[in-house]
Short mmCIF file of N, CA and C in Angstrom, two decimals:
data_model
loop_
_atom_site.label_atom_id
_atom_site.label_comp_id
_atom_site.label_asym_id
_atom_site.label_seq_id
_atom_site.Cartn_x
_atom_site.Cartn_y
_atom_site.Cartn_z
N MET A 1 11.45 -15.94 -16.74
CA MET A 1 10.44 -15.83 -16.37
C MET A 1 9.43 -16.48 -17.17
N LYS A 2 9.18 -17.64 -16.99
CA LYS A 2 8.05 -18.04 -18.02
C LYS A 2 6.40 -16.92 -18.03
N SER A 3 6.11 -16.78 -19.06
CA SER A 3 5.05 -16.08 -19.17
C SER A 3 3.88 -16.60 -20.05
N HIS A 4 2.85 -16.73 -20.09
CA HIS A 4 2.18 -16.91 -21.50
C HIS A 4 1.02 -15.80 -21.72
N SER A 5 0.54 -15.60 -22.87
CA SER A 5 -0.60 -14.64 -23.53
C SER A 5 -2.03 -16.06 -23.80
N LYS A 6 -2.99 -15.13 -23.58
CA LYS A 6 -4.09 -15.54 -24.01
C LYS A 6 -4.82 -14.13 -24.23
N ASN A 7 -5.62 -14.46 -24.97
CA ASN A 7 -6.66 -13.02 -25.54
C ASN A 7 -5.88 -11.65 -25.66
N GLY A 8 -4.11 -11.52 -25.27
CA GLY A 8 -4.10 -10.69 -25.65
C GLY A 8 -3.61 -9.98 -24.33
N VAL A 9 -3.58 -11.33 -23.21
CA VAL A 9 -3.46 -10.87 -21.62
C VAL A 9 -2.06 -11.69 -21.20
N ARG A 10 -1.05 -11.06 -20.64
CA ARG A 10 0.54 -11.44 -20.00
C ARG A 10 -0.60 -12.28 -19.12
N PHE A 11 -0.23 -13.73 -18.99
CA PHE A 11 0.54 -14.25 -17.41
C PHE A 11 1.24 -14.55 -16.99
N ILE A 12 1.36 -13.77 -15.62
CA ILE A 12 3.02 -14.27 -15.28
C ILE A 12 2.76 -15.04 -13.99
N PRO A 13 3.48 -15.97 -13.49
CA PRO A 13 3.16 -16.48 -12.65
C PRO A 13 2.72 -15.96 -11.47
N LEU A 14 2.17 -16.60 -10.48
CA LEU A 14 1.35 -15.20 -9.24
C LEU A 14 3.74 -15.05 -8.55
N LYS A 15 4.54 -15.90 -7.93
CA LYS A 15 5.54 -15.76 -7.56
C LYS A 15 6.56 -14.39 -8.01
N TYR A 16 5.85 -13.81 -9.32
CA TYR A 16 7.28 -13.01 -10.20
C TYR A 16 6.26 -11.68 -10.56
N GLU A 17 5.03 -11.85 -10.07
CA GLU A 17 4.06 -10.92 -10.03
C GLU A 17 4.69 -9.54 -9.52
N ALA A 18 5.22 -9.37 -8.05
CA ALA A 18 5.98 -8.43 -7.78
C ALA A 18 7.02 -7.72 -8.56
N VAL A 19 7.86 -8.99 -9.05
CA VAL A 19 9.33 -8.84 -9.67
C VAL A 19 8.88 -8.24 -10.81
N ASP A 20 7.86 -8.42 -11.79
CA ASP A 20 7.18 -8.05 -12.92
C ASP A 20 6.80 -6.35 -12.84
N ARG A 21 5.75 -6.37 -11.51
CA ARG A 21 5.82 -4.81 -11.24
C ARG A 21 6.98 -3.81 -10.74
N LEU A 22 7.61 -4.28 -10.38
CA LEU A 22 8.93 -3.22 -10.08
C LEU A 22 9.35 -3.31 -11.42
N PHE A 23 10.01 -4.18 -12.36
CA PHE A 23 9.71 -3.99 -13.92
C PHE A 23 9.33 -3.19 -14.25
N GLN A 24 7.78 -2.95 -14.46
CA GLN A 24 6.92 -2.13 -15.30
C GLN A 24 7.26 -0.53 -14.93
N GLU A 25 7.27 -0.56 -13.27
CA GLU A 25 7.65 0.53 -12.84
C GLU A 25 8.87 1.39 -13.10
N VAL A 26 9.67 0.88 -12.84
CA VAL A 26 11.32 1.52 -13.33
C VAL A 26 11.26 1.72 -14.80
N THR A 27 10.87 0.90 -15.32
CA THR A 27 11.52 0.85 -17.20
C THR A 27 9.81 1.97 -17.24
N SER A 28 8.96 2.39 -16.97
CA SER A 28 7.87 3.65 -17.13
C SER A 28 8.47 4.69 -17.24
N VAL A 29 9.68 4.97 -16.30
CA VAL A 29 10.37 6.45 -16.31
C VAL A 29 11.84 6.68 -16.16
N TYR A 30 11.97 5.36 -16.43
CA TYR A 30 13.57 5.27 -17.02
C TYR A 30 13.86 4.31 -18.59
N ARG A 31 15.06 5.32 -19.37
CA ARG A 31 15.48 4.21 -20.24
C ARG A 31 16.25 3.06 -19.78
N ASP A 32 16.27 2.45 -20.40
CA ASP A 32 16.98 0.63 -20.07
C ASP A 32 18.44 1.49 -20.27
N SER A 33 19.25 2.11 -20.99
CA SER A 33 20.26 2.60 -20.90
C SER A 33 20.93 3.42 -19.56
N GLU A 34 19.80 4.20 -18.95
CA GLU A 34 19.71 4.54 -17.60
C GLU A 34 19.60 3.59 -16.35
N ILE A 35 19.29 2.32 -16.21
CA ILE A 35 18.80 1.42 -15.47
C ILE A 35 19.79 0.61 -14.90
N ASP A 36 20.53 0.81 -13.50
CA ASP A 36 21.45 0.14 -13.47
C ASP A 36 20.88 -1.56 -12.36
N TRP A 37 20.49 -2.04 -13.55
CA TRP A 37 19.70 -3.68 -12.63
C TRP A 37 20.25 -3.79 -11.76
N MET A 38 21.89 -4.03 -11.58
CA MET A 38 22.20 -4.55 -10.50
C MET A 38 22.16 -4.17 -9.24
N LEU A 39 22.26 -2.64 -9.14
CA LEU A 39 22.15 -1.90 -8.14
C LEU A 39 20.14 -1.80 -8.16
N VAL A 40 19.55 -2.63 -8.84
CA VAL A 40 18.43 -3.36 -8.33
C VAL A 40 18.17 -3.90 -7.82
N TYR A 41 18.72 -4.98 -8.29
CA TYR A 41 19.07 -6.36 -7.72
C TYR A 41 19.30 -6.13 -6.45
N SER A 42 20.70 -6.02 -6.24
CA SER A 42 21.35 -5.63 -4.79
C SER A 42 20.22 -4.65 -3.80
N ALA A 43 19.61 -4.00 -4.05
CA ALA A 43 18.43 -3.24 -3.15
C ALA A 43 17.19 -4.12 -2.91
N GLY A 44 17.14 -5.29 -3.57
CA GLY A 44 16.36 -5.92 -3.00
C GLY A 44 16.44 -7.83 -2.96
N CYS A 45 17.81 -7.74 -2.71
CA CYS A 45 18.04 -9.33 -2.65
C CYS A 45 18.10 -9.82 -1.15
N THR A 46 17.78 -10.78 -1.28
CA THR A 46 17.45 -11.40 0.50
C THR A 46 18.18 -12.56 0.10
N ILE A 47 18.74 -13.04 -0.76
CA ILE A 47 19.51 -14.39 -0.88
C ILE A 47 21.27 -13.75 -0.77
N ASP A 48 22.05 -14.50 0.20
CA ASP A 48 23.23 -14.04 0.37
C ASP A 48 24.38 -14.35 -0.43
N ASP A 49 24.20 -13.58 -1.19
CA ASP A 49 25.50 -13.75 -2.03
C ASP A 49 26.08 -11.94 -2.93
N THR A 50 25.73 -11.46 -1.69
CA THR A 50 26.17 -9.92 -1.12
C THR A 50 26.97 -10.26 0.34
N VAL A 51 27.84 -9.60 0.45
CA VAL A 51 28.60 -10.02 1.92
C VAL A 51 28.13 -8.96 2.78
N LEU A 52 27.94 -9.76 4.15
CA LEU A 52 27.44 -8.76 4.92
C LEU A 52 28.42 -8.52 6.29
N PRO A 53 28.04 -7.35 6.88
CA PRO A 53 29.16 -7.19 7.84
C PRO A 53 28.97 -8.06 8.93
N GLU A 54 30.25 -8.61 9.25
CA GLU A 54 30.59 -9.28 10.81
C GLU A 54 29.75 -8.76 11.94
N HIS A 55 28.73 -9.24 12.52
CA HIS A 55 28.20 -8.13 13.90
C HIS A 55 29.25 -9.47 15.21
N VAL A 56 29.59 -8.26 15.80
CA VAL A 56 29.93 -8.74 17.25
C VAL A 56 29.54 -8.16 18.14
N THR A 57 29.11 -9.20 18.98
CA THR A 57 28.45 -8.81 20.14
C THR A 57 29.59 -8.93 21.38
N GLU A 58 29.25 -8.16 22.52
CA GLU A 58 30.15 -8.27 23.42
C GLU A 58 29.27 -9.43 24.42
N PRO A 59 30.09 -10.42 24.90
CA PRO A 59 29.52 -11.51 25.99
C PRO A 59 28.54 -10.70 26.90
N ASN A 60 28.77 -9.42 27.39
CA ASN A 60 28.04 -9.27 28.43
C ASN A 60 26.29 -9.24 27.62
N ASP A 61 27.00 -8.69 26.30
CA ASP A 61 25.62 -7.89 25.98
C ASP A 61 24.48 -9.52 25.01
N LEU A 62 25.32 -10.23 24.99
CA LEU A 62 24.72 -11.78 24.87
C LEU A 62 23.86 -12.11 25.40
N ASP A 63 24.88 -11.97 26.81
CA ASP A 63 24.49 -12.62 27.96
C ASP A 63 22.71 -11.91 28.29
N ARG A 64 22.37 -10.58 28.71
CA ARG A 64 21.77 -9.57 28.78
C ARG A 64 20.64 -9.80 27.94
N LEU A 65 20.63 -10.04 26.62
CA LEU A 65 19.63 -10.09 25.55
C LEU A 65 19.19 -11.51 25.90
N ILE A 66 20.38 -12.59 25.75
CA ILE A 66 19.48 -13.92 25.93
C ILE A 66 19.17 -14.04 27.34
N ASN A 67 20.00 -14.07 28.35
CA ASN A 67 19.24 -14.96 29.95
C ASN A 67 18.16 -13.18 30.08
N GLY A 68 18.37 -12.44 29.68
CA GLY A 68 17.55 -11.46 30.42
C GLY A 68 16.03 -10.92 29.27
N THR A 69 16.55 -10.45 27.90
CA THR A 69 15.25 -9.98 27.34
C THR A 69 15.05 -11.09 27.07
N PHE A 70 15.17 -12.23 25.97
CA PHE A 70 14.52 -13.57 25.56
C PHE A 70 13.97 -13.95 26.44
N ARG A 71 14.71 -14.37 28.00
CA ARG A 71 13.79 -15.14 29.05
C ARG A 71 12.05 -14.34 29.49
N LEU A 72 12.59 -13.00 29.69
CA LEU A 72 11.48 -11.97 29.22
C LEU A 72 10.35 -12.34 28.35
N PHE A 73 10.55 -12.33 27.14
CA PHE A 73 9.93 -12.39 26.40
C PHE A 73 9.48 -14.13 26.42
N LEU A 74 10.30 -14.79 26.79
CA LEU A 74 9.60 -16.40 26.82
C LEU A 74 9.00 -16.33 27.77
N ALA A 75 8.59 -15.91 28.83
CA ALA A 75 7.90 -15.39 29.84
C ALA A 75 6.49 -15.06 30.14
N ALA A 76 6.62 -13.97 28.68
CA ALA A 76 5.47 -13.38 28.81
C ALA A 76 4.28 -13.62 27.91
N LEU A 77 5.18 -14.83 27.01
CA LEU A 77 3.58 -15.49 26.50
C LEU A 77 3.29 -16.31 26.81
N PRO A 78 1.33 -16.11 26.44
CA PRO A 78 0.05 -16.62 27.20
C PRO A 78 0.48 -18.07 27.16
N THR A 79 1.04 -18.62 25.61
CA THR A 79 0.93 -20.12 25.81
C THR A 79 2.11 -20.22 24.86
N PRO A 80 2.64 -21.87 25.65
CA PRO A 80 3.91 -22.21 25.19
C PRO A 80 3.47 -21.97 23.59
N PRO A 81 4.67 -21.81 22.89
CA PRO A 81 4.53 -21.89 21.33
C PRO A 81 5.10 -23.35 20.95
N THR A 82 3.86 -23.77 19.51
CA THR A 82 4.19 -25.03 19.22
C THR A 82 5.34 -25.11 18.72
N ILE A 83 5.55 -24.47 18.12
CA ILE A 83 7.45 -24.95 17.11
C ILE A 83 8.07 -23.56 17.37
N VAL A 84 9.39 -23.71 17.40
CA VAL A 84 10.69 -22.37 17.58
C VAL A 84 11.30 -22.94 16.11
N THR A 85 11.68 -22.14 15.28
CA THR A 85 13.12 -21.83 14.82
C THR A 85 13.86 -21.09 14.65
N ILE A 86 15.34 -21.59 15.05
CA ILE A 86 16.16 -20.66 14.97
C ILE A 86 16.81 -20.74 13.74
N ALA A 87 17.01 -19.68 13.44
CA ALA A 87 18.20 -19.86 12.19
C ALA A 87 19.66 -18.80 12.65
N ARG A 88 20.59 -19.82 12.63
CA ARG A 88 21.95 -19.40 13.13
C ARG A 88 22.94 -18.61 12.97
N SER A 89 22.88 -18.15 11.57
CA SER A 89 23.56 -17.07 10.79
C SER A 89 24.71 -17.20 11.06
N SER A 90 25.20 -18.36 10.51
CA SER A 90 26.89 -19.03 10.49
C SER A 90 27.43 -18.88 9.36
N GLU A 91 26.69 -19.51 8.40
CA GLU A 91 27.23 -19.81 6.79
C GLU A 91 27.41 -18.16 6.11
N ASP A 92 26.31 -17.58 6.62
CA ASP A 92 26.53 -15.92 5.81
C ASP A 92 27.41 -15.06 6.59
N ASP A 93 27.99 -15.33 7.67
CA ASP A 93 29.27 -14.90 8.38
C ASP A 93 28.28 -13.87 9.37
N TYR A 94 27.47 -13.31 9.15
CA TYR A 94 27.15 -12.23 9.63
C TYR A 94 27.38 -12.51 11.69
N THR A 95 27.27 -13.58 12.16
CA THR A 95 27.20 -13.87 13.30
C THR A 95 28.99 -14.25 13.09
N PRO A 96 29.50 -14.31 14.20
CA PRO A 96 31.47 -14.69 13.98
C PRO A 96 31.25 -16.33 14.49
N LEU A 97 31.80 -17.04 13.82
CA LEU A 97 31.71 -18.34 14.34
C LEU A 97 31.86 -19.00 15.61
N GLU A 98 33.12 -18.00 16.26
CA GLU A 98 32.82 -18.27 17.78
C GLU A 98 31.96 -17.60 18.51
N ASN A 99 30.85 -17.26 17.91
CA ASN A 99 29.57 -16.62 19.11
C ASN A 99 28.09 -18.05 18.77
N VAL A 100 28.32 -18.41 17.55
CA VAL A 100 27.11 -18.95 17.63
C VAL A 100 26.71 -20.52 18.20
N ASP A 101 27.80 -21.39 18.48
CA ASP A 101 27.50 -22.33 18.99
C ASP A 101 27.30 -21.44 20.55
N GLN A 102 27.67 -20.89 21.70
CA GLN A 102 27.32 -20.15 22.36
C GLN A 102 25.59 -19.67 22.47
N ILE A 103 25.96 -18.58 21.07
CA ILE A 103 24.10 -18.67 21.06
C ILE A 103 23.01 -19.39 21.35
N GLN A 104 23.58 -20.47 20.77
CA GLN A 104 22.97 -21.59 20.47
C GLN A 104 22.50 -22.39 21.68
N VAL A 105 23.53 -22.58 22.81
CA VAL A 105 23.44 -23.15 24.06
C VAL A 105 22.41 -22.32 24.99
N ASP A 106 23.10 -20.98 24.77
CA ASP A 106 21.76 -20.50 25.58
C ASP A 106 20.52 -20.50 24.95
N VAL A 107 20.18 -20.00 23.97
CA VAL A 107 18.94 -19.96 23.41
C VAL A 107 18.02 -21.22 24.07
N LEU A 108 19.15 -22.43 23.76
CA LEU A 108 18.27 -23.75 24.19
C LEU A 108 17.98 -23.83 25.58
N ASP A 109 19.18 -23.41 25.88
CA ASP A 109 18.71 -23.46 27.64
C ASP A 109 17.46 -22.84 28.37
N GLN A 110 17.60 -21.46 27.35
CA GLN A 110 16.10 -20.49 27.83
C GLN A 110 14.73 -21.05 27.45
N LEU A 111 14.97 -21.54 26.24
CA LEU A 111 13.55 -22.43 25.76
C LEU A 111 13.34 -23.90 26.88
N ARG A 112 14.27 -24.60 27.13
CA ARG A 112 14.63 -25.57 28.23
C ARG A 112 13.57 -25.21 29.55
N GLU A 113 14.58 -24.09 29.94
CA GLU A 113 13.75 -23.29 31.29
C GLU A 113 12.23 -23.06 31.44
N ARG A 114 11.88 -22.64 29.91
CA ARG A 114 10.47 -22.05 30.10
C ARG A 114 9.56 -23.39 29.52
N LEU A 115 9.99 -24.63 29.05
CA LEU A 115 9.22 -25.39 27.99
C LEU A 115 9.18 -26.75 28.68
N GLY A 116 10.49 -26.42 29.14
CA GLY A 116 10.77 -27.71 30.02
C GLY A 116 11.50 -28.75 29.06
N SER A 117 12.04 -29.93 29.95
CA SER A 117 13.53 -30.32 29.60
C SER A 117 12.78 -31.41 28.39
N GLU A 118 11.91 -31.86 28.17
CA GLU A 118 11.73 -32.55 27.73
C GLU A 118 11.41 -32.50 26.18
N ILE A 119 11.26 -31.07 25.70
CA ILE A 119 11.50 -30.45 24.32
C ILE A 119 12.10 -31.47 23.24
N ASP A 120 11.39 -31.27 21.87
CA ASP A 120 12.01 -31.75 21.21
C ASP A 120 13.16 -31.15 20.50
N ILE A 121 14.28 -31.15 20.30
CA ILE A 121 14.73 -30.30 19.49
C ILE A 121 15.63 -31.12 18.58
N LYS A 122 15.61 -30.69 17.07
CA LYS A 122 16.32 -31.23 16.45
C LYS A 122 17.44 -30.27 15.54
N LEU A 123 18.32 -30.87 15.33
CA LEU A 123 19.62 -30.07 14.87
C LEU A 123 19.71 -29.98 13.61
N ILE A 124 18.83 -29.96 12.63
CA ILE A 124 18.97 -30.17 11.27
C ILE A 124 20.27 -29.57 10.29
N TYR A 125 20.96 -28.48 11.16
CA TYR A 125 21.98 -28.13 9.82
C TYR A 125 23.10 -29.56 10.42
N GLN A 126 22.92 -30.48 11.71
CA GLN A 126 23.84 -31.24 11.92
C GLN A 126 23.45 -32.33 10.88
N GLU A 127 22.27 -32.80 10.63
CA GLU A 127 21.80 -33.83 9.78
C GLU A 127 22.60 -33.44 7.90
N GLN A 128 22.46 -32.36 7.71
CA GLN A 128 23.09 -31.80 6.47
C GLN A 128 24.55 -31.57 6.62
N GLU A 129 24.95 -31.57 7.77
CA GLU A 129 26.54 -31.76 7.82
C GLU A 129 26.78 -32.84 7.44
N GLN A 130 26.13 -34.46 7.90
CA GLN A 130 26.25 -35.25 8.23
C GLN A 130 26.23 -35.92 6.49
N GLU A 131 25.95 -35.32 5.72
CA GLU A 131 24.89 -36.07 3.84
C GLU A 131 26.42 -35.93 3.23
#
């Protein structure tokens, strides 16, 4: 982390302020030899470099969630959304590969039903696979 000082004041880039605050809080209470930094890192890690449990949802539950709950959610929106972003969760192995495509098809079907078949769908992951 690059920081600089001016008149005895240490300046830290805005994106690192929370990390620095955590560092200051932990080191104010514990000696460095007592701190398990990997535990601290893992507790706050949002980058998928740790293994996620595979989440298996039964087909009837997927149907209920997408064609029931998600459909009701879309119907309850006061206005159609301007943009919808969908994360497939396939590369992190959270969603079993055999379910990913079917979930996507069902979700897109619901979006087409609510927003019309003329919606512009961009499958960015396919563009990245072709590169």
